[in-house]
mmCIF file of C-alpha atoms in Angstrom:
data_model
loop_
_atom_site.group_PDB
_atom_site.id
_atom_site.type_symbol
_atom_site.label_atom_id
_atom_site.label_comp_id
_atom_site.label_asym_id
_atom_site.label_seq_id
_atom_site.Cartn_x
_atom_site.Cartn_y
_atom_site.Cartn_z
ATOM 1 C CA MET A 3 45.641 95.242 96.525
ATOM 2 C CA GLY A 4 47.655 92.239 97.763
ATOM 3 C CA LEU A 5 49.189 91.727 94.323
ATOM 4 C CA LYS A 6 50.328 95.353 94.237
ATOM 5 C CA GLU A 7 52.018 95.024 97.666
ATOM 6 C CA ASP A 8 53.789 91.816 96.585
ATOM 7 C CA LYS A 9 55.061 93.569 93.457
ATOM 8 C CA GLN A 10 56.338 96.495 95.501
ATOM 9 C CA GLU A 11 58.083 94.145 97.921
ATOM 10 C CA THR A 12 59.626 92.246 94.982
ATOM 11 C CA CYS A 13 60.949 95.466 93.435
ATOM 12 C CA GLY A 14 62.359 96.523 96.811
ATOM 13 C CA THR A 15 64.071 93.166 97.213
ATOM 14 C CA ILE A 16 65.592 93.383 93.727
ATOM 15 C CA CYS A 17 66.955 96.844 94.450
ATOM 16 C CA LEU A 18 68.465 95.637 97.708
ATOM 17 C CA LYS A 19 70.052 92.665 95.929
ATOM 18 C CA TYR A 20 71.788 94.873 93.379
ATOM 19 C CA LEU A 21 72.851 97.390 96.001
ATOM 20 C CA LEU A 22 74.360 94.604 98.081
ATOM 21 C CA PHE A 23 76.023 93.023 95.047
ATOM 22 C CA THR A 24 77.627 96.377 94.115
ATOM 23 C CA PHE A 25 78.739 96.832 97.704
ATOM 24 C CA ASN A 26 80.262 93.320 97.775
ATOM 25 C CA PHE A 27 82.227 93.912 94.574
ATOM 26 C CA LEU A 28 83.652 97.173 95.907
ATOM 27 C CA PHE A 29 84.190 95.518 99.276
ATOM 28 C CA TRP A 30 86.150 92.693 97.604
ATOM 29 C CA LEU A 31 88.402 95.258 95.877
ATOM 30 C CA ALA A 32 88.839 97.089 99.186
ATOM 31 C CA GLY A 33 89.893 93.796 100.814
ATOM 32 C CA GLY A 34 92.680 93.480 98.264
ATOM 33 C CA ALA A 35 93.791 97.041 99.024
ATOM 34 C CA VAL A 36 93.771 96.391 102.784
ATOM 35 C CA MET A 37 95.783 93.193 102.366
ATOM 36 C CA ALA A 38 98.239 94.981 100.048
ATOM 37 C CA VAL A 39 98.892 97.758 102.607
ATOM 38 C CA GLY A 40 99.485 95.225 105.393
ATOM 39 C CA THR A 41 101.704 93.001 103.233
ATOM 40 C CA TRP A 42 103.770 95.966 101.996
ATOM 41 C CA THR A 43 104.347 97.037 105.594
ATOM 42 C CA ILE A 44 105.599 93.595 106.625
ATOM 43 C CA VAL A 45 107.590 92.652 103.503
ATOM 44 C CA GLU A 46 109.135 95.954 102.426
ATOM 45 C CA LYS A 47 109.617 97.577 105.830
ATOM 46 C CA SER A 48 110.396 94.541 107.998
ATOM 47 C CA ASP A 49 113.983 95.804 108.504
ATOM 48 C CA TYR A 50 112.733 98.943 110.251
ATOM 49 C CA ILE A 51 110.324 96.906 112.394
ATOM 50 C CA SER A 52 113.362 95.118 113.878
ATOM 51 C CA LEU A 53 114.606 98.483 115.215
ATOM 52 C CA LEU A 54 111.432 99.017 117.261
ATOM 53 C CA SER A 55 111.000 97.537 120.714
ATOM 54 C CA SER A 56 107.203 97.621 120.532
ATOM 55 C CA LYS A 57 105.367 95.136 118.289
ATOM 56 C CA ILE A 58 102.248 97.300 117.871
ATOM 57 C CA TYR A 59 103.364 98.528 114.425
ATOM 58 C CA ALA A 60 103.803 94.959 113.140
ATOM 59 C CA VAL A 61 100.621 93.716 114.859
ATOM 60 C CA SER A 62 98.578 96.472 113.168
ATOM 61 C CA ALA A 63 99.899 95.340 109.785
ATOM 62 C CA TYR A 64 99.156 91.653 110.488
ATOM 63 C CA ILE A 65 95.618 92.548 111.561
ATOM 64 C CA LEU A 66 95.127 94.385 108.255
ATOM 65 C CA ILE A 67 96.360 91.344 106.305
ATOM 66 C CA MET A 68 93.981 89.066 108.212
ATOM 67 C CA ALA A 69 91.113 91.491 107.719
ATOM 68 C CA GLY A 70 91.916 91.779 103.992
ATOM 69 C CA VAL A 71 91.767 88.003 103.503
ATOM 70 C CA ILE A 72 88.481 87.749 105.398
ATOM 71 C CA VAL A 73 87.084 90.701 103.430
ATOM 72 C CA MET A 74 87.818 89.022 100.083
ATOM 73 C CA VAL A 75 86.258 85.731 101.217
ATOM 74 C CA THR A 76 83.310 87.623 102.697
ATOM 75 C CA GLY A 77 82.763 89.509 99.432
ATOM 76 C CA VAL A 78 82.389 86.244 97.498
ATOM 77 C CA LEU A 79 80.108 84.787 100.173
ATOM 78 C CA GLY A 80 78.026 87.969 100.149
ATOM 79 C CA CYS A 81 77.441 87.692 96.384
ATOM 80 C CA CYS A 82 76.359 84.057 96.762
ATOM 81 C CA ALA A 83 74.049 84.871 99.674
ATOM 82 C CA THR A 84 72.547 87.823 97.793
ATOM 83 C CA PHE A 85 71.632 86.017 94.586
ATOM 84 C CA LYS A 86 70.618 82.732 96.192
ATOM 85 C CA GLU A 87 68.450 84.687 98.645
ATOM 86 C CA GLN A 88 69.299 82.341 101.519
ATOM 87 C CA ARG A 89 68.746 83.789 104.959
ATOM 88 C CA ARG A 90 71.228 81.377 106.539
ATOM 89 C CA LEU A 91 74.009 82.542 104.223
ATOM 90 C CA LEU A 92 73.045 86.142 104.917
ATOM 91 C CA ARG A 93 73.380 85.483 108.651
ATOM 92 C CA VAL A 94 76.879 84.039 108.165
ATOM 93 C CA TYR A 95 77.747 86.956 105.890
ATOM 94 C CA PHE A 96 76.568 89.500 108.469
ATOM 95 C CA VAL A 97 78.647 87.846 111.233
ATOM 96 C CA LEU A 98 81.752 87.906 109.005
ATOM 97 C CA LEU A 99 81.131 91.574 108.190
ATOM 98 C CA LEU A 100 80.902 92.321 111.894
ATOM 99 C CA CYS A 101 84.183 90.436 112.587
ATOM 100 C CA VAL A 102 86.017 92.343 109.852
ATOM 101 C CA PHE A 103 84.525 95.597 111.138
ATOM 102 C CA LEU A 104 85.897 94.913 114.623
ATOM 103 C CA LEU A 105 89.320 93.836 113.252
ATOM 104 C CA GLU A 106 89.721 97.002 111.203
ATOM 105 C CA ILE A 107 88.605 99.226 114.064
ATOM 106 C CA LEU A 108 91.172 97.406 116.246
ATOM 107 C CA ALA A 109 93.926 98.025 113.666
ATOM 108 C CA GLY A 110 92.975 101.692 113.506
ATOM 109 C CA VAL A 111 92.942 102.060 117.296
ATOM 110 C CA LEU A 112 96.322 100.291 117.655
ATOM 111 C CA ALA A 113 97.821 102.539 114.980
ATOM 112 C CA TYR A 114 96.488 105.612 116.792
ATOM 113 C CA ILE A 115 97.821 104.428 120.193
ATOM 114 C CA TYR A 116 101.257 103.693 118.738
ATOM 115 C CA TYR A 117 101.182 107.029 116.920
ATOM 116 C CA GLN A 118 101.033 108.724 120.329
ATOM 117 C CA GLN A 119 103.958 106.824 121.879
ATOM 118 C CA LEU A 120 106.243 106.439 118.853
ATOM 119 C CA ASN A 121 108.514 109.453 119.442
ATOM 120 C CA GLU A 122 109.209 108.450 123.041
ATOM 121 C CA GLU A 123 110.004 104.886 122.030
ATOM 122 C CA LEU A 124 112.439 106.001 119.338
ATOM 123 C CA LYS A 125 114.205 108.400 121.713
ATOM 124 C CA GLU A 126 114.566 105.716 124.368
ATOM 125 C CA ASN A 127 115.499 102.722 122.240
ATOM 126 C CA LEU A 128 116.897 103.589 118.810
ATOM 127 C CA ARG A 129 120.213 105.003 120.042
ATOM 128 C CA GLU A 130 120.822 102.046 122.356
ATOM 129 C CA THR A 131 119.984 99.580 119.594
ATOM 130 C CA MET A 132 122.368 101.242 117.167
ATOM 131 C CA VAL A 133 125.364 101.623 119.478
ATOM 132 C CA GLN A 134 124.986 98.291 121.287
ATOM 133 C CA LYS A 135 123.919 95.888 118.529
ATOM 134 C CA TYR A 136 125.416 97.207 115.288
ATOM 135 C CA HIS A 137 127.862 94.654 113.830
ATOM 136 C CA GLN A 138 127.563 92.436 116.903
ATOM 137 C CA PRO A 139 127.281 88.623 116.866
ATOM 138 C CA GLU A 140 123.815 87.314 115.949
ATOM 139 C CA GLN A 141 122.616 90.869 115.235
ATOM 140 C CA ASP A 142 122.931 90.817 111.447
ATOM 141 C CA HIS A 143 119.279 91.865 111.037
ATOM 142 C CA VAL A 144 119.938 95.009 113.118
ATOM 143 C CA THR A 145 123.117 95.818 111.167
ATOM 144 C CA LYS A 146 121.265 95.442 107.868
ATOM 145 C CA ALA A 147 118.358 97.563 109.140
ATOM 146 C CA VAL A 148 120.652 100.368 110.382
ATOM 147 C CA ASP A 149 122.624 100.475 107.122
ATOM 148 C CA LYS A 150 119.404 100.569 105.102
ATOM 149 C CA LEU A 151 117.973 103.272 107.362
ATOM 150 C CA GLN A 152 121.024 105.540 107.066
ATOM 151 C CA GLN A 153 121.271 105.139 103.301
ATOM 152 C CA GLU A 154 117.574 105.467 102.455
ATOM 153 C CA PHE A 155 116.965 108.451 104.715
ATOM 154 C CA LYS A 156 120.404 110.037 104.251
ATOM 155 C CA CYS A 157 121.064 110.288 107.986
ATOM 156 C CA CYS A 158 123.829 109.244 110.375
ATOM 157 C CA GLY A 159 123.367 108.147 113.988
ATOM 158 C CA SER A 160 120.221 108.214 116.081
ATOM 159 C CA ASN A 161 120.426 111.934 116.984
ATOM 160 C CA ASN A 162 123.576 112.882 115.039
ATOM 161 C CA SER A 163 126.794 111.311 113.790
ATOM 162 C CA SER A 164 128.569 111.812 117.135
ATOM 163 C CA ASP A 165 126.383 109.047 118.620
ATOM 164 C CA TRP A 166 128.618 106.529 116.883
ATOM 165 C CA ALA A 167 131.518 107.480 119.178
ATOM 166 C CA ASP A 168 129.823 105.323 121.861
ATOM 167 C CA SER A 169 129.305 102.359 119.548
ATOM 168 C CA VAL A 170 130.655 99.011 120.739
ATOM 169 C CA TRP A 171 131.705 98.256 117.168
ATOM 170 C CA ILE A 172 133.449 101.622 116.564
ATOM 171 C CA ARG A 173 135.430 101.207 119.792
ATOM 172 C CA SER A 174 136.562 97.718 118.820
ATOM 173 C CA GLY A 175 139.333 96.930 116.362
ATOM 174 C CA ASP A 176 136.760 95.544 113.901
ATOM 175 C CA ALA A 177 135.809 99.059 112.794
ATOM 176 C CA GLN A 178 139.274 99.573 111.218
ATOM 177 C CA ARG A 179 139.605 103.201 112.360
ATOM 178 C CA ARG A 180 136.163 104.204 111.105
ATOM 179 C CA ALA A 181 134.503 107.061 112.956
ATOM 180 C CA VAL A 182 131.075 106.082 111.582
ATOM 181 C CA PRO A 183 129.725 103.151 109.517
ATOM 182 C CA ASP A 184 130.228 103.378 105.773
ATOM 183 C CA SER A 185 126.441 103.599 105.374
ATOM 184 C CA CYS A 186 126.700 107.181 106.723
ATOM 185 C CA CYS A 187 128.753 108.168 103.686
ATOM 186 C CA LYS A 188 127.388 110.054 100.719
ATOM 187 C CA SER A 189 129.432 107.676 98.551
ATOM 188 C CA PRO A 190 129.292 104.355 100.480
ATOM 189 C CA VAL A 191 130.942 102.404 97.644
ATOM 190 C CA ILE A 192 134.308 103.841 98.700
ATOM 191 C CA GLN A 193 136.052 101.389 101.017
ATOM 192 C CA LEU A 194 136.505 102.657 104.598
ATOM 193 C CA CYS A 195 134.811 105.954 103.720
ATOM 194 C CA GLY A 196 133.569 106.092 107.331
ATOM 195 C CA GLU A 197 137.067 107.083 108.532
ATOM 196 C CA ARG A 198 136.336 110.720 107.713
ATOM 197 C CA ASP A 199 133.236 112.159 109.419
ATOM 198 C CA HIS A 200 133.367 115.581 107.785
ATOM 199 C CA PRO A 201 130.023 117.021 106.527
ATOM 200 C CA SER A 202 131.350 116.882 102.973
ATOM 201 C CA ASN A 203 131.705 113.107 103.320
ATOM 202 C CA ILE A 204 128.845 111.945 105.557
ATOM 203 C CA TYR A 205 125.215 112.905 106.101
ATOM 204 C CA LYS A 206 124.705 115.543 108.782
ATOM 205 C CA VAL A 207 120.967 115.749 109.374
ATOM 206 C CA GLU A 208 119.354 117.767 112.132
ATOM 207 C CA GLY A 209 117.488 115.344 114.389
ATOM 208 C CA GLY A 210 119.395 112.380 112.998
ATOM 209 C CA CYS A 211 117.744 109.115 111.995
ATOM 210 C CA ILE A 212 115.215 109.378 114.846
ATOM 211 C CA SER A 213 113.389 112.241 113.133
ATOM 212 C CA LYS A 214 113.584 110.577 109.701
ATOM 213 C CA LEU A 215 112.356 107.151 110.859
ATOM 214 C CA GLY A 216 109.783 108.748 113.153
ATOM 215 C CA ASN A 217 108.245 110.781 110.328
ATOM 216 C CA PHE A 218 108.204 107.762 108.028
ATOM 217 C CA ILE A 219 106.438 105.501 110.544
ATOM 218 C CA LEU A 220 104.023 108.242 111.594
ATOM 219 C CA ASN A 221 102.982 108.733 107.970
ATOM 220 C CA HIS A 222 102.581 104.994 107.485
ATOM 221 C CA LEU A 223 100.573 104.634 110.691
ATOM 222 C CA GLN A 224 98.227 107.305 109.385
ATOM 223 C CA ILE A 225 97.722 105.200 106.251
ATOM 224 C CA ILE A 226 97.088 102.028 108.297
ATOM 225 C CA GLY A 227 94.661 103.843 110.575
ATOM 226 C CA ALA A 228 92.836 105.625 107.743
ATOM 227 C CA VAL A 229 92.474 102.446 105.656
ATOM 228 C CA GLY A 230 91.251 100.394 108.611
ATOM 229 C CA VAL A 231 88.758 102.918 109.982
ATOM 230 C CA GLY A 232 87.645 104.136 106.529
ATOM 231 C CA ILE A 233 86.700 100.694 105.239
ATOM 232 C CA ALA A 234 85.130 99.822 108.587
ATOM 233 C CA CYS A 235 82.825 102.838 108.233
ATOM 234 C CA VAL A 236 81.825 101.755 104.710
ATOM 235 C CA GLN A 237 80.933 98.318 106.104
ATOM 236 C CA ILE A 238 78.168 99.874 108.168
ATOM 237 C CA PHE A 239 76.256 100.363 104.906
ATOM 238 C CA GLY A 240 76.876 96.736 103.957
ATOM 239 C CA MET A 241 75.512 95.520 107.283
ATOM 240 C CA PHE A 242 72.501 97.812 106.883
ATOM 241 C CA PHE A 243 71.744 96.491 103.363
ATOM 242 C CA THR A 244 72.181 92.918 104.612
ATOM 243 C CA CYS A 245 69.686 93.444 107.450
ATOM 244 C CA CYS A 246 67.175 94.996 105.046
ATOM 245 C CA LEU A 247 67.478 92.134 102.547
ATOM 246 C CA TYR A 248 67.293 89.567 105.349
ATOM 247 C CA ARG A 249 64.029 91.050 106.597
ATOM 248 C CA SER A 250 62.553 91.265 103.097
ATOM 249 C CA LEU A 251 63.059 87.529 102.473
ATOM 250 C CA LYS A 252 60.602 84.974 103.740
ATOM 251 C CA ALA A 253 61.768 82.684 106.532
ATOM 252 C CA GLU A 254 63.164 79.412 105.232
ATOM 253 C CA PRO A 255 61.219 76.241 106.080
ATOM 254 C CA TYR A 256 62.968 73.843 108.487
#
């Protein structure tokens, strides 16, 4: 009878080991995906981040990068702990899983909070940033971001092209009689194309760049939130398998 129970326990332990190993492999791949999303946000969209007064969008991305790195390290540690059947390693692995779980939930919550306040922030700050800082000393990053925004999203001005009439740069002699920046033009390669602000020459978009940038960031925040919360939910299974395997192993002698 005792031999039969030991055999059943051994089979259960083996099943748990392979379940946990499969989970760790998938978890390691997921860590790479999480890190990739965070890195893409920071590297490829850093220009747009400079147009936002709040840092929540950037912080959410950095949290995802940190969580992705920890996930990949945790996945390797989990495989080692599983096959070596060491309770101490399993304890460390469980704590790391819990930390990553909390980080990803935090990233998801931050993304959701910022999702709620994004439109108000853009309405309050984007116009002022564009008219006050465009082509001003030590504001090259803003100038580059605005030009990229207007060209990529085919828009002109925060709400519409008439916003540029209040621009510090347009009112100065440096604008060389431009009514809008050349980045508003449908053919920006033409020198001083911003002199003519007719719809045939420049982008006239309802809602201006606020609506375009707002929709872009909202969509990206949904990705950040979904990735963070989705993987965090999957981790619950990993923590459950870890607890089961931990309990099935005999206590280590001290």
